[in-house]
Amino acid sequence: MVDALDRTDRAILRALQRDASISNVALAGKVNLSPPACLRRVDRLKQLGLIRQIVALLDPGALDAGTLVLIGVVLDRSTPESFAAFEKAVQKVPNCMECHVVTGEFDYFMLVRTKDNESYNRLHAEHLLYLPGVRQVRTFMVLKEVLSTTALPIA
């Protein structure tokens, strides 16, 4: 699918990753298209699934979610049923931003945002301890966010 993208499509995607609130007229000017042609291109990119959604990126600290926590989870069994039960339950964990199946020492890594350490301790005691099939939870408190981006590389 990426092979079907021309230089203008790629320019549109790069511009929208930088600022999705840009008006169609301004976007068209940046990529040297007429506004109607630009709108058609953006609609096509959405239909192709290259643009999943357009969102606002909020400031976690300003919204009492400034503490970032990475959580390594090991399940007690590696069966399709135990993975499915965990994945269903983790969808309901408050403040969980991401959850990924991984290789290596852990089965999953979760990314959680909370107000502070005390809030994380409550989340751990009230939710994480009750996730099904969990043998071990290892918590990694983020001391400093060095790099955090939502932008994908577009050649």
PDB file of N, CA, C and O in Angstrom, residues 6-20 22 27 30-31 45 51 151-155:
ATOM      1  N   ASP A   6       2.344   8.666  -3.627  1.00  0.00           N
ATOM      2  CA  ASP A   6       3.279   9.511  -4.361  1.00  0.00           C
ATOM      3  C   ASP A   6       3.846  10.579  -3.414  1.00  0.00           C
ATOM      4  O   ASP A   6       3.535  10.618  -2.220  1.00  0.00           O
ATOM      5  N   ARG A   7       4.681  11.446  -3.968  1.00  0.00           N
ATOM      6  CA  ARG A   7       5.344  12.480  -3.165  1.00  0.00           C
ATOM      7  C   ARG A   7       4.329  13.397  -2.478  1.00  0.00           C
ATOM      8  O   ARG A   7       4.519  13.811  -1.324  1.00  0.00           O
ATOM      9  N   THR A   8       3.237  13.718  -3.153  1.00  0.00           N
ATOM     10  CA  THR A   8       2.227  14.608  -2.572  1.00  0.00           C
ATOM     11  C   THR A   8       1.505  13.932  -1.418  1.00  0.00           C
ATOM     12  O   THR A   8       1.266  14.564  -0.378  1.00  0.00           O
ATOM     13  N   ASP A   9       1.151  12.657  -1.567  1.00  0.00           N
ATOM     14  CA  ASP A   9       0.520  11.917  -0.461  1.00  0.00           C
ATOM     15  C   ASP A   9       1.426  11.930   0.764  1.00  0.00           C
ATOM     16  O   ASP A   9       0.975  12.163   1.886  1.00  0.00           O
ATOM     17  N   ARG A  10       2.698  11.678   0.544  1.00  0.00           N
ATOM     18  CA  ARG A  10       3.651  11.648   1.655  1.00  0.00           C
ATOM     19  C   ARG A  10       3.789  13.029   2.310  1.00  0.00           C
ATOM     20  O   ARG A  10       3.868  13.144   3.534  1.00  0.00           O
ATOM     21  N   ALA A  11       3.761  14.069   1.509  1.00  0.00           N
ATOM     22  CA  ALA A  11       3.829  15.438   2.054  1.00  0.00           C
ATOM     23  C   ALA A  11       2.586  15.733   2.895  1.00  0.00           C
ATOM     24  O   ALA A  11       2.684  16.373   3.950  1.00  0.00           O
ATOM     25  N   ILE A  12       1.436  15.280   2.429  1.00  0.00           N
ATOM     26  CA  ILE A  12       0.197  15.466   3.197  1.00  0.00           C
ATOM     27  C   ILE A  12       0.302  14.747   4.538  1.00  0.00           C
ATOM     28  O   ILE A  12      -0.021  15.318   5.590  1.00  0.00           O
ATOM     29  N   LEU A  13       0.749  13.512   4.520  1.00  0.00           N
ATOM     30  CA  LEU A  13       0.867  12.743   5.763  1.00  0.00           C
ATOM     31  C   LEU A  13       1.854  13.392   6.730  1.00  0.00           C
ATOM     32  O   LEU A  13       1.581  13.484   7.935  1.00  0.00           O
ATOM     33  N   ARG A  14       2.988  13.847   6.216  1.00  0.00           N
ATOM     34  CA  ARG A  14       3.964  14.520   7.092  1.00  0.00           C
ATOM     35  C   ARG A  14       3.362  15.789   7.708  1.00  0.00           C
ATOM     36  O   ARG A  14       3.513  16.041   8.899  1.00  0.00           O
ATOM     37  N   ALA A  15       2.672  16.572   6.902  1.00  0.00           N
ATOM     38  CA  ALA A  15       2.080  17.824   7.399  1.00  0.00           C
ATOM     39  C   ALA A  15       1.009  17.546   8.446  1.00  0.00           C
ATOM     40  O   ALA A  15       0.945  18.236   9.471  1.00  0.00           O
ATOM     41  N   LEU A  16       0.180  16.544   8.213  1.00  0.00           N
ATOM     42  CA  LEU A  16      -0.882  16.229   9.174  1.00  0.00           C
ATOM     43  C   LEU A  16      -0.322  15.663  10.470  1.00  0.00           C
ATOM     44  O   LEU A  16      -0.896  15.884  11.541  1.00  0.00           O
ATOM     45  N   GLN A  17       0.794  14.952  10.396  1.00  0.00           N
ATOM     46  CA  GLN A  17       1.416  14.467  11.635  1.00  0.00           C
ATOM     47  C   GLN A  17       1.946  15.616  12.475  1.00  0.00           C
ATOM     48  O   GLN A  17       1.911  15.558  13.702  1.00  0.00           O
ATOM     49  N   ARG A  18       2.419  16.659  11.819  1.00  0.00           N
ATOM     50  CA  ARG A  18       2.925  17.825  12.561  1.00  0.00           C
ATOM     51  C   ARG A  18       1.783  18.629  13.171  1.00  0.00           C
ATOM     52  O   ARG A  18       1.885  19.114  14.293  1.00  0.00           O
ATOM     53  N   ASP A  19       0.683  18.784  12.412  1.00  0.00           N
ATOM     54  CA  ASP A  19      -0.440  19.598  12.889  1.00  0.00           C
ATOM     55  C   ASP A  19      -1.714  19.171  12.166  1.00  0.00           C
ATOM     56  O   ASP A  19      -1.988  19.637  11.059  1.00  0.00           O
ATOM     57  N   ALA A  20      -2.480  18.310  12.796  1.00  0.00           N
ATOM     58  CA  ALA A  20      -3.707  17.807  12.169  1.00  0.00           C
ATOM     59  C   ALA A  20      -4.829  18.840  12.195  1.00  0.00           C
ATOM     60  O   ALA A  20      -5.861  18.642  11.556  1.00  0.00           O
ATOM     61  N   ILE A  22      -4.546  21.767  10.950  1.00  0.00           N
ATOM     62  CA  ILE A  22      -4.329  22.660   9.817  1.00  0.00           C
ATOM     63  C   ILE A  22      -5.576  22.652   8.920  1.00  0.00           C
ATOM     64  O   ILE A  22      -6.193  21.617   8.710  1.00  0.00           O
ATOM     65  N   LEU A  27      -3.271  23.403   4.177  1.00  0.00           N
ATOM     66  CA  LEU A  27      -2.614  22.150   3.791  1.00  0.00           C
ATOM     67  C   LEU A  27      -2.401  22.102   2.278  1.00  0.00           C
ATOM     68  O   LEU A  27      -1.320  21.746   1.809  1.00  0.00           O
ATOM     69  N   LYS A  30       0.548  24.112   1.329  1.00  0.00           N
ATOM     70  CA  LYS A  30       1.822  23.487   1.686  1.00  0.00           C
ATOM     71  C   LYS A  30       2.234  22.404   0.694  1.00  0.00           C
ATOM     72  O   LYS A  30       3.417  22.167   0.492  1.00  0.00           O
ATOM     73  N   VAL A  31       1.246  21.700   0.128  1.00  0.00           N
ATOM     74  CA  VAL A  31       1.571  20.573  -0.755  1.00  0.00           C
ATOM     75  C   VAL A  31       1.330  20.896  -2.232  1.00  0.00           C
ATOM     76  O   VAL A  31       1.351  20.014  -3.084  1.00  0.00           O
ATOM     77  N   LEU A  45      -6.711   8.940   1.594  1.00  0.00           N
ATOM     78  CA  LEU A  45      -5.781   8.409   2.587  1.00  0.00           C
ATOM     79  C   LEU A  45      -6.531   7.837   3.794  1.00  0.00           C
ATOM     80  O   LEU A  45      -6.122   6.832   4.373  1.00  0.00           O
ATOM     81  N   ILE A  51      -4.736   7.068   7.413  1.00  0.00           N
ATOM     82  CA  ILE A  51      -5.097   8.000   8.480  1.00  0.00           C
ATOM     83  C   ILE A  51      -6.221   7.322   9.252  1.00  0.00           C
ATOM     84  O   ILE A  51      -7.337   7.192   8.768  1.00  0.00           O
ATOM     85  N   ALA A 151       4.696  10.665  15.763  1.00  0.00           N
ATOM     86  CA  ALA A 151       4.990  10.779  14.336  1.00  0.00           C
ATOM     87  C   ALA A 151       5.720   9.548  13.811  1.00  0.00           C
ATOM     88  O   ALA A 151       6.743   9.151  14.361  1.00  0.00           O
ATOM     89  N   LEU A 152       5.182   8.951  12.765  1.00  0.00           N
ATOM     90  CA  LEU A 152       5.831   7.836  12.092  1.00  0.00           C
ATOM     91  C   LEU A 152       6.773   8.356  11.023  1.00  0.00           C
ATOM     92  O   LEU A 152       6.497   9.392  10.407  1.00  0.00           O
ATOM     93  N   PRO A 153       7.862   7.651  10.750  1.00  0.00           N
ATOM     94  CA  PRO A 153       8.754   8.094   9.680  1.00  0.00           C
ATOM     95  C   PRO A 153       8.100   7.866   8.320  1.00  0.00           C
ATOM     96  O   PRO A 153       7.561   6.793   8.058  1.00  0.00           O
ATOM     97  N   ILE A 154       8.098   8.883   7.495  1.00  0.00           N
ATOM     98  CA  ILE A 154       7.525   8.788   6.147  1.00  0.00           C
ATOM     99  C   ILE A 154       8.619   9.174   5.174  1.00  0.00           C
ATOM    100  O   ILE A 154       9.061  10.311   5.141  1.00  0.00           O
ATOM    101  N   ALA A 155       9.046   8.194   4.399  1.00  0.00           N
ATOM    102  CA  ALA A 155      10.145   8.425   3.446  1.00  0.00           C
ATOM    103  C   ALA A 155       9.679   9.251   2.276  1.00  0.00           C
ATOM    104  O   ALA A 155       8.566   9.290   1.886  1.00  0.00           O
TER     105      ALA A 155
END
